[in-house]
Coordinates of C-alpha atoms and ligand atoms in Angstrom, one line a residue:
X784 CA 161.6 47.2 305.7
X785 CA 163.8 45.9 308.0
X786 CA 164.5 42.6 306.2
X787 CA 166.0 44.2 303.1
X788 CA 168.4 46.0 305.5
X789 CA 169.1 42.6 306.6
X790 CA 169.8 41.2 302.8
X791 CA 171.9 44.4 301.6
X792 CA 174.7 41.5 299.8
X793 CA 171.2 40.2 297.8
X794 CA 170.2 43.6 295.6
X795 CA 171.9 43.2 292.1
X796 CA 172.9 46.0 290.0
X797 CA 169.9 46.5 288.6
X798 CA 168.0 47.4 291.5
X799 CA 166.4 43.8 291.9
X800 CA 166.5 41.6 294.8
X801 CA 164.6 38.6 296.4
X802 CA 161.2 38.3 297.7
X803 CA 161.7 35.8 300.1
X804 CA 157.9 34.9 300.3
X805 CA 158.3 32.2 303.2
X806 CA 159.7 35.5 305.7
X807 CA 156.5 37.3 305.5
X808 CA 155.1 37.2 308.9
X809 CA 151.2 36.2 310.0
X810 CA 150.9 40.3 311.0
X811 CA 152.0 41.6 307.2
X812 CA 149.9 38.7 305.3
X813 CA 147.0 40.7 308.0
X814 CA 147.5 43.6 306.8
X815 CA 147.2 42.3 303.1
X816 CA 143.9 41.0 304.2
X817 CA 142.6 43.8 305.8
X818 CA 143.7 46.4 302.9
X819 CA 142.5 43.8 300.3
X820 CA 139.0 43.3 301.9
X821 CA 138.4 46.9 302.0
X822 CA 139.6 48.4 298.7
X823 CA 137.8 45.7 296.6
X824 CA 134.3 46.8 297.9
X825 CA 135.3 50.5 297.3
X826 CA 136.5 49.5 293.8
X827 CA 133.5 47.2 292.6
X828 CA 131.6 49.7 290.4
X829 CA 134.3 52.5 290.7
X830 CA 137.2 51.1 288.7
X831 CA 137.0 50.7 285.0
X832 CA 135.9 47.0 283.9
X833 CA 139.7 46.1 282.0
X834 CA 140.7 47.0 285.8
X835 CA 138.6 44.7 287.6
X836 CA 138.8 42.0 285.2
X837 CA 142.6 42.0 285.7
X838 CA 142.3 41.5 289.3
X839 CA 140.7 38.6 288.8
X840 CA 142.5 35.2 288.1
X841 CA 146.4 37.0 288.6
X842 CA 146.2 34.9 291.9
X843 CA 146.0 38.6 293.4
X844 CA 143.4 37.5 296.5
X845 CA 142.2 38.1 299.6
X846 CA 144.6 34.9 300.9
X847 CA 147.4 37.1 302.0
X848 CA 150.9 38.9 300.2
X849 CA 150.9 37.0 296.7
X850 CA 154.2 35.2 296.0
X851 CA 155.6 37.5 293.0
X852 CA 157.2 34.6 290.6
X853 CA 153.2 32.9 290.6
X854 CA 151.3 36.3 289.5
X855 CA 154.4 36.8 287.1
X856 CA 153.7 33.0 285.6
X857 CA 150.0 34.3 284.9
X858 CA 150.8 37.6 283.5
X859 CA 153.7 36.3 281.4
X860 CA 151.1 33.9 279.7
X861 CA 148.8 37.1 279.0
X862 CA 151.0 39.7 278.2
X863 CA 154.3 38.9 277.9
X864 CA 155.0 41.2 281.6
X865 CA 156.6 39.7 284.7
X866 CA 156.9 41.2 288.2
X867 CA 160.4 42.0 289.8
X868 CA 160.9 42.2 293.2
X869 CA 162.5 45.9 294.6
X870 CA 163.7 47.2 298.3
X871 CA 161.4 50.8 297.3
X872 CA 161.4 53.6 294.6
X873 CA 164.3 53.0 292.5
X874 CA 166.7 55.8 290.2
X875 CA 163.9 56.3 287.3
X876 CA 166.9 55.0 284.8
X877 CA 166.8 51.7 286.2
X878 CA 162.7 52.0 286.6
X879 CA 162.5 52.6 282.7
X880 CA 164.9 49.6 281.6
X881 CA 162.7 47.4 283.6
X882 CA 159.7 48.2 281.6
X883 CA 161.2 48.0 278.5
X884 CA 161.6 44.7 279.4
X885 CA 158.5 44.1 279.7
X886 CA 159.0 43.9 284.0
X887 CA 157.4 45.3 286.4
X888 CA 159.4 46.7 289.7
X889 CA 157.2 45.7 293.1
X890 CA 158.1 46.9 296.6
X891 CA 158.0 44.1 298.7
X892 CA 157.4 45.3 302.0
X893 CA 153.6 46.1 303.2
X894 CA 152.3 48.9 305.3
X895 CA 152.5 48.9 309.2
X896 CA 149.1 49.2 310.7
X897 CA 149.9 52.5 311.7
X898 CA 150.0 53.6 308.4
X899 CA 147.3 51.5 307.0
X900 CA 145.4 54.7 305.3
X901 CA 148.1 56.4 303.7
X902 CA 151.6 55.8 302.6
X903 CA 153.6 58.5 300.2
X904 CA 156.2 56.0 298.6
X905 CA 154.6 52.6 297.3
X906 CA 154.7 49.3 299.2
X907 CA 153.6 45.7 297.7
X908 CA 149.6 46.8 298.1
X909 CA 150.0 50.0 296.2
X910 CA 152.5 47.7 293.6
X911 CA 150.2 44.8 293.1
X912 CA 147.1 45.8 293.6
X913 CA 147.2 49.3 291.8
X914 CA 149.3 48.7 289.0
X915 CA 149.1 44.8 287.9
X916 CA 145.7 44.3 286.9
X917 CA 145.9 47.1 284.0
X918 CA 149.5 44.8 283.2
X919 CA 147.5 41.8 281.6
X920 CA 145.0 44.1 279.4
X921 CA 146.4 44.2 276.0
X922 CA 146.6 47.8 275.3
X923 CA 147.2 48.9 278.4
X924 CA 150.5 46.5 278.7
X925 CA 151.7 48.1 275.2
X926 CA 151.7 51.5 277.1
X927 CA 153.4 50.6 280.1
X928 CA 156.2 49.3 278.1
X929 CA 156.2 52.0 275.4
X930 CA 156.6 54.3 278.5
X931 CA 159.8 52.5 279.0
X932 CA 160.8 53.7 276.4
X933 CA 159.8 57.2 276.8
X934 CA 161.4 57.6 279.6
X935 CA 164.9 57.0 278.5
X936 CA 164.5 59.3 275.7
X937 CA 163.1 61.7 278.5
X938 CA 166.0 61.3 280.3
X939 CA 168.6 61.8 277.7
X940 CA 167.1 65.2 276.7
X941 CA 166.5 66.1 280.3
X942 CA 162.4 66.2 280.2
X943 CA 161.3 63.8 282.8
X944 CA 159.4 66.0 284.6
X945 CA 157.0 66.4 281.8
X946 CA 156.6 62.8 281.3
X947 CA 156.7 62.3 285.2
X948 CA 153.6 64.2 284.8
X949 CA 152.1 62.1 281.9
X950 CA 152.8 59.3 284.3
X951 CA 151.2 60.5 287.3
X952 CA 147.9 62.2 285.4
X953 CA 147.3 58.6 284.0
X954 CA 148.5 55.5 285.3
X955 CA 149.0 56.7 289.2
X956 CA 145.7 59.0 288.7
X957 CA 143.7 58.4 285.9
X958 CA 139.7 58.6 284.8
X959 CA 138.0 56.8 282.4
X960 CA 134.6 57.7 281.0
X961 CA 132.1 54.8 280.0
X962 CA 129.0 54.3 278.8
X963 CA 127.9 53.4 283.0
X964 CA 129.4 56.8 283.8
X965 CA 133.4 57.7 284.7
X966 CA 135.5 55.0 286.3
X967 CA 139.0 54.5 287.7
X968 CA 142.1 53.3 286.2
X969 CA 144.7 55.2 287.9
X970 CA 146.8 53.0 290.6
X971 CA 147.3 55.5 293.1
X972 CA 143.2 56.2 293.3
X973 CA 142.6 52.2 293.6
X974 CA 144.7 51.9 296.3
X975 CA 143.6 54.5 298.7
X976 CA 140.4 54.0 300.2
X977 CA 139.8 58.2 300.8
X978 CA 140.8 58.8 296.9
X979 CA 138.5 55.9 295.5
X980 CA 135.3 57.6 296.5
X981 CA 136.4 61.2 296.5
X982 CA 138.0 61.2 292.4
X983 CA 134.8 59.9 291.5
X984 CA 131.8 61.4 293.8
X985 CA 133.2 64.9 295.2
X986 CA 132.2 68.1 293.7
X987 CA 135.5 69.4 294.6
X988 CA 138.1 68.1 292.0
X989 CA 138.1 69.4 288.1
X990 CA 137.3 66.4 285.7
X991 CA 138.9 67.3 282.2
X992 CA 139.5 65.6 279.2
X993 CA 143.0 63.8 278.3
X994 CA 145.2 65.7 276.5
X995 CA 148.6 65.5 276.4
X996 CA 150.7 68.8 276.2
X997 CA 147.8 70.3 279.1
X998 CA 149.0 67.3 281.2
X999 CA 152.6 67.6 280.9
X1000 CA 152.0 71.6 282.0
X1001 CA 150.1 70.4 285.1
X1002 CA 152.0 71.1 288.4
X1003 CA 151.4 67.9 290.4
X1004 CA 151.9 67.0 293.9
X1005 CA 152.0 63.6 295.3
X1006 CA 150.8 64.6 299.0
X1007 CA 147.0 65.4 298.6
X1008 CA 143.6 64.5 297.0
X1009 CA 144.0 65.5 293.5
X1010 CA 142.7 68.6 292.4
X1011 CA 142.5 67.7 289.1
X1012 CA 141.7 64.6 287.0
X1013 CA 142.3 63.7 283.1
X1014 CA 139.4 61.6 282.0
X1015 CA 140.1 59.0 278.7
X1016 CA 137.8 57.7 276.7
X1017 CA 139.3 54.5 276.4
X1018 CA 142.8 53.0 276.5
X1019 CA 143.1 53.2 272.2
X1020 CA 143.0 56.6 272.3
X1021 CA 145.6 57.2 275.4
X1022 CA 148.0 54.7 273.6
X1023 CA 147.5 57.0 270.1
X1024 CA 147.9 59.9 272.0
X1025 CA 151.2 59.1 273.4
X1026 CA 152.3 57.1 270.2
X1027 CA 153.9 60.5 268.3
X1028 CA 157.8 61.2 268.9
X1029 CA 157.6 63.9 272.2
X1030 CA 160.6 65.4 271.1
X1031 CA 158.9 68.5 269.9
X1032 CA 156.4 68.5 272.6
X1033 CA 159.4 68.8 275.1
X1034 CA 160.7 71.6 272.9
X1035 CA 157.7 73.3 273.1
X1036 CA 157.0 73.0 276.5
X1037 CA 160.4 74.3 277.5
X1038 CA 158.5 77.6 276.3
X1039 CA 155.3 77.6 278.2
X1040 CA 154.8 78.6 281.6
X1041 CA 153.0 75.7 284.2
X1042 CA 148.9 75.7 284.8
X1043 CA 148.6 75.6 288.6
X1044 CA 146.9 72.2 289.1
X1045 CA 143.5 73.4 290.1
X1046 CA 143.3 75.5 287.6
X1047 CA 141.2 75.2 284.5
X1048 CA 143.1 76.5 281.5
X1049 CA 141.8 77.9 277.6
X1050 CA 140.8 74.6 275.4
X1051 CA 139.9 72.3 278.6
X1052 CA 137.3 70.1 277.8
X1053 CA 135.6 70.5 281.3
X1054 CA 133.7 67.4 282.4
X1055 CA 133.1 68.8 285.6
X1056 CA 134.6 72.6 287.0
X1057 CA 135.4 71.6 290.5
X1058 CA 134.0 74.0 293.2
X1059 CA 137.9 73.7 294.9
X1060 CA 137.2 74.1 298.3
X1061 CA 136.1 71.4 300.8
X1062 CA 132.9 70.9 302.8
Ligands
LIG866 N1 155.9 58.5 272.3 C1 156.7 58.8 273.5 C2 158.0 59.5 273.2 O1 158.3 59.8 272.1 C3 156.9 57.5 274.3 C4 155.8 57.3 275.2 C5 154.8 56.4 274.9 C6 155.8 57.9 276.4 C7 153.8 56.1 275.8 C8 154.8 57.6 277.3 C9 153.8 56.7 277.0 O2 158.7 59.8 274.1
FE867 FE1 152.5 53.7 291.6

């Protein structure tokens, strides 16, 4: 962290600064190491197969802290997306325009060891490997950047928490079922090693199908196991979903009162009714 406090001069306006690869230090590529080593045995026949097949070949390795403008020559060739390098969370404005260019905002500090099994804002390991191997799957990288858009029309007519919600219930958090059983496409799941196994193999969490309006009436929070997840069937059907105008939908919400996040609500399509309590 301390390195963009050094650099403050380098951050542009829009939110963007430098990597500077070479300053990484033997301790933060270790860390890399040691996070990458352990969340690709707990993905390997938990996340979905576009997930996994993404990881491979993006230069995203066990090696140590990839060097952003290589993965971004790999993905540009795929699917048109390129990675830009950012000191944290940035204002969501700033976060949208980036996607609707077709870029991808990455944190580029890692973890200290300390804090090696849970983090609440995103570093480079949550960035790169959660969110960039969905990036070079076709549909998938249509989404991402049609939520770009979304998001700027959210903002103007002052309904980003709904989409916030869209946002979190799939690409931080979301299931996908298959024909081998449900998987994992969500970012913020692949990332943590506790999540990982528990979204998929607890009988605490609800498991319900997608649907839009229910998820933008879902209370999230972003500081515990999930107690509910939205399964997909596939990517087609999430990018349909979310294809009509949400004007209306915003309009309509505005109307309706929240559904507590544990809560199982009329119309669910209930894969699995979470027993909600632990042990
Ligand atoms: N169709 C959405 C809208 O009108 C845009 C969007 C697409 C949002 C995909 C999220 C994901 O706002
Ligand atoms: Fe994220």
């Amino acid at each position: 962290m301390a390195r963009y406090e050094e650099h403050p001069a380098d951050m542009r306006a829009d939110y963007t600064i430098d990597q500077h690869w070479d300053q990484y230090t033997p301790e933060e590529h270790a860390m890399w190491r040691a996070l990458f080593e352990r969340q690709s045995k707990l993905v390997a026949g938990r996340a979905c197969k576009e997930y996994l097949d993404g990881l491979n070949g993006l230069g995203i390795t066990l090696d140590g802290i990839p060097d952003f403008e290589r993965v971004s020559d790999l993905m540009e060739k795929r699917t048109g997306w390129r990675l830009v390098t950012v000191p944290g969370l940035i204002p969501e404005k700033n976060f949208f325009e980036h996607l609707t260019h077709r870029r991808f905002p990455v944190t580029y500090w890692i973890r200290p060891p300390e804090k090696m099994d849970y983090l609440q804002e995103p570093d480079v390991f949550h960035d790169l490997f959660g969110h960039v191997p969905l990036l070079v799957n076709p549909i998938f990288a249509d989404y991402m950047h049609a939520f770009g858009e979304g998001g700027l029309k959210a903002l103007k007519l002052d309904a980003l928490n709904y989409l916030g919600r869209l946002y979190w219930f799939t690409v931080e958090f979301g299931l996908i079922n298959t024909a081998e059983g449900l998987r994992i496409y969500g970012s913020g799941i692949v990332s943590s090693k506790t999540e990982t196994v528990y979204c998929l193999e607890s009988p605490i969490p609800n498991r319900i199908g997608y649907d839009t309006l229910r998820i933008m009436r879902t209370d999230s929070r972003i500081d515990a196991l999930q107690e509910t997840y939205f399964v997909i069937d596939n990517f087609e059907q999430l990018f349909e979903a979310t294809r009509p105008d949400f004007t209306p939908y915003y309009e309509k919400l505005k109307t309706l009162p929240d559904i507590p996040r544990g809560q199982i609500a009329e119309g669910d399509i209930v894969l699995h009714r979470g027993t909600g309590v632990a042990g």
